[in-house]
Amino acid sequence: MSTLNGRQIAEHGLDGWAFLVGGLQTRIETGSFAAGLALVDAIGAEAERAQHHPDVDLRYPHVDVRLTSHDVGGVSDRDVAMARAIADLAQSAGHRLDATAVSLVEMGLDTPDRTVVMPFWAAVLAYEAPGGDADDEVRDPAGAGPTVWFQPSGSEEPRQRWHPDVWVDPSQVEPRIEAALAAGGSLVSDAEAPSFWVLADPEGNRVCLCTWQDRES
């Protein structure tokens, strides 16, 4: 089974789901903890039936769901089918899926030599280095904390060492940029759009707003 890229996922027309860094995500507005728990139970039963299990985060007013196929390292047809099943369960219970409310944060560290600093950050965070195609990052083995990746840079000072990457659905780029500018920020560069935009806060600290567009996966 192969993975699907962003364009292929978009062609499936999964309303209420966002493709963020190798997974499908949504927020289901339930309005109460009890309603959310009932929905989680229903999702769990469907996951057992299909033998394909999502990550589920139950909160007081909502349930967050993330789908990925770990055996192939990305989104597969199984995730698309499960996303449709979860959407049906939510809608049958009168709940709304909201892809605009979800995002995924990664942390990038600019470094002249990642081999020097990667072991430290893996140790202090209790993370693991997956290796392979992801040999420039460390990850939380529990999947809870943000991935930390190491971006090649020069050694000239001063330089910003840390920057967040905020992954969002493409439909959310414009409203997020508008909100950031209204909050006193600035658009540093859109040269790599629609893959990512570089923004800065009023003190010059930078963040990348990222999407799946114009990427191989």
Coordinates of C-alpha atoms in Angstrom, one line a residue, residues 19-194:
F19 CA -3.7 17.1 5.5
L20 CA -0.9 18.1 7.9
V21 CA 2.6 16.5 7.7
G22 CA 1.8 12.9 6.8
G23 CA -1.6 12.7 8.6
L24 CA -5.3 13.7 8.3
Q25 CA -6.6 15.9 11.1
T26 CA -9.9 17.3 12.2
R27 CA -11.6 18.9 15.3
I28 CA -15.1 17.7 16.0
E29 CA -17.1 20.1 18.0
T30 CA -19.1 18.1 20.5
G31 CA -20.1 20.8 23.0
S32 CA -19.8 18.6 26.1
F33 CA -17.4 16.0 27.7
A34 CA -20.2 13.4 27.7
A35 CA -21.0 13.8 24.1
G36 CA -17.3 13.7 23.2
L37 CA -16.8 10.5 25.2
A38 CA -19.8 8.9 23.4
L39 CA -18.2 9.8 20.1
V40 CA -14.8 8.5 21.1
D41 CA -16.5 5.2 22.0
A42 CA -18.1 5.0 18.6
I43 CA -14.8 5.9 16.9
G44 CA -13.1 3.2 18.9
A45 CA -15.6 0.5 17.9
E46 CA -15.3 1.5 14.2
A47 CA -11.4 1.4 14.5
E48 CA -11.6 -2.0 16.0
R49 CA -13.9 -3.2 13.2
A50 CA -11.5 -1.8 10.5
Q51 CA -8.3 -2.7 12.4
H52 CA -7.1 0.8 11.8
H53 CA -6.7 3.1 14.8
P54 CA -6.5 6.9 14.9
D55 CA -5.0 9.1 17.5
V56 CA -7.9 10.6 19.5
D57 CA -7.7 13.6 22.0
L58 CA -10.8 14.1 24.1
R59 CA -11.4 17.6 25.5
Y60 CA -14.3 19.3 27.2
P61 CA -15.9 20.9 24.1
H62 CA -14.3 18.9 21.3
V63 CA -12.5 15.8 20.1
D64 CA -9.3 16.0 18.0
V65 CA -8.6 13.1 15.6
R66 CA -5.4 12.4 13.6
L67 CA -5.2 9.6 11.1
T68 CA -2.0 8.1 9.6
S69 CA -0.8 4.7 8.4
H70 CA 2.4 4.1 10.4
D71 CA 3.4 1.1 8.4
V72 CA 3.8 3.2 5.2
G73 CA 4.7 6.5 6.9
G74 CA 1.9 8.6 5.7
V75 CA -1.7 8.8 4.5
S76 CA -3.1 5.8 2.7
D77 CA -6.5 4.7 1.3
R78 CA -7.2 3.2 4.8
D79 CA -7.0 6.7 6.3
V80 CA -9.3 8.1 3.7
A81 CA -11.9 5.4 4.4
M82 CA -11.6 5.8 8.1
A83 CA -11.9 9.6 7.8
R84 CA -15.2 9.1 5.9
A85 CA -16.4 6.7 8.6
I86 CA -15.6 9.1 11.4
A87 CA -17.3 12.0 9.6
D88 CA -20.4 9.9 9.3
L89 CA -20.4 9.0 13.0
A90 CA -19.9 12.6 14.0
Q91 CA -22.6 13.9 11.7
S92 CA -25.1 11.2 12.8
A93 CA -24.5 12.5 16.4
G94 CA -25.1 16.1 15.3
H95 CA -21.5 17.2 15.5
R96 CA -19.5 19.4 13.1
L97 CA -16.0 18.7 11.7
D98 CA -13.8 21.7 11.6
A99 CA -10.5 21.6 9.7
T100 CA -9.9 25.4 10.2
A101 CA -9.2 24.9 13.9
V102 CA -6.4 22.4 13.6
S103 CA -2.7 23.0 13.0
L104 CA 0.5 21.0 13.6
V105 CA 3.6 22.6 15.1
E106 CA 7.2 21.5 14.5
M107 CA 10.3 23.2 15.9
G108 CA 13.2 24.0 13.6
L109 CA 16.7 24.6 15.0
D110 CA 19.2 26.4 12.7
T111 CA 22.7 24.8 13.2
P112 CA 25.9 24.7 11.3
D113 CA 26.3 21.0 12.3
R114 CA 23.3 19.0 13.4
T115 CA 25.4 16.0 14.4
V116 CA 26.7 18.0 17.3
V117 CA 23.4 19.1 18.7
M118 CA 20.9 16.4 17.8
P119 CA 22.1 14.0 20.5
F120 CA 21.6 16.6 23.2
W121 CA 18.0 17.5 22.2
A122 CA 17.1 13.8 21.8
A123 CA 18.4 13.2 25.4
V124 CA 16.8 16.2 27.1
L125 CA 13.4 15.7 25.4
A126 CA 13.6 11.8 25.7
Y127 CA 13.1 11.8 21.9
E128 CA 14.3 9.3 19.3
A129 CA 16.1 9.8 16.0
P130 CA 14.1 7.9 13.3
G131 CA 16.9 8.0 10.7
G132 CA 16.3 7.1 7.1
D133 CA 14.6 9.9 5.2
A134 CA 14.1 11.7 8.5
D135 CA 17.8 11.8 9.5
D136 CA 17.6 15.5 10.2
E137 CA 15.0 15.3 13.1
V138 CA 14.1 13.8 16.4
R139 CA 10.6 12.7 17.4
D140 CA 8.6 12.0 20.5
P141 CA 8.1 8.2 20.5
A142 CA 4.7 8.7 22.1
G143 CA 3.7 11.1 19.3
A144 CA 2.6 13.8 21.8
G145 CA 5.4 16.5 21.5
P146 CA 6.3 18.4 18.4
T147 CA 9.0 17.1 16.1
V148 CA 12.3 18.9 16.3
W149 CA 14.2 19.2 13.0
F150 CA 17.6 20.7 12.3
Q151 CA 18.1 23.2 9.5
P152 CA 21.5 23.8 8.0
S153 CA 22.7 27.4 8.5
G154 CA 25.8 29.5 8.7
S155 CA 27.5 30.4 11.9
E156 CA 27.4 34.2 11.6
E157 CA 26.1 36.1 14.6
P158 CA 23.6 37.3 15.5
R159 CA 21.1 34.7 14.1
Q160 CA 17.8 33.3 15.2
R161 CA 18.4 29.7 16.2
W162 CA 14.9 28.4 16.9
H163 CA 11.8 28.9 14.7
P164 CA 8.4 27.2 14.7
D165 CA 6.9 25.7 11.6
V166 CA 3.1 25.9 11.8
W167 CA 1.3 23.5 9.4
V168 CA -2.2 24.5 8.3
D169 CA -4.7 23.7 5.7
P170 CA -4.1 25.8 2.5
S171 CA -7.5 27.5 3.1
Q172 CA -6.2 28.9 6.4
V173 CA -3.1 30.6 5.1
E174 CA -4.7 33.9 4.1
P175 CA -6.7 34.4 7.3
R176 CA -3.7 33.5 9.5
I177 CA -1.5 35.9 7.7
E178 CA -4.1 38.6 8.0
A179 CA -4.4 38.0 11.7
A180 CA -0.7 38.0 12.2
L181 CA -0.3 41.3 10.3
A182 CA -3.2 42.8 12.3
A183 CA -1.4 41.7 15.5
G184 CA 1.7 43.8 14.6
G185 CA 3.7 41.1 12.6
S186 CA 5.2 41.4 9.1
L187 CA 5.5 39.2 6.1
V188 CA 9.2 38.5 5.6
S189 CA 9.0 36.4 2.5
D190 CA 6.5 34.6 0.2
A191 CA 9.2 33.4 -2.2
E192 CA 8.5 29.8 -1.4
A193 CA 4.7 30.1 -1.4
P194 CA 2.5 28.0 -1.5

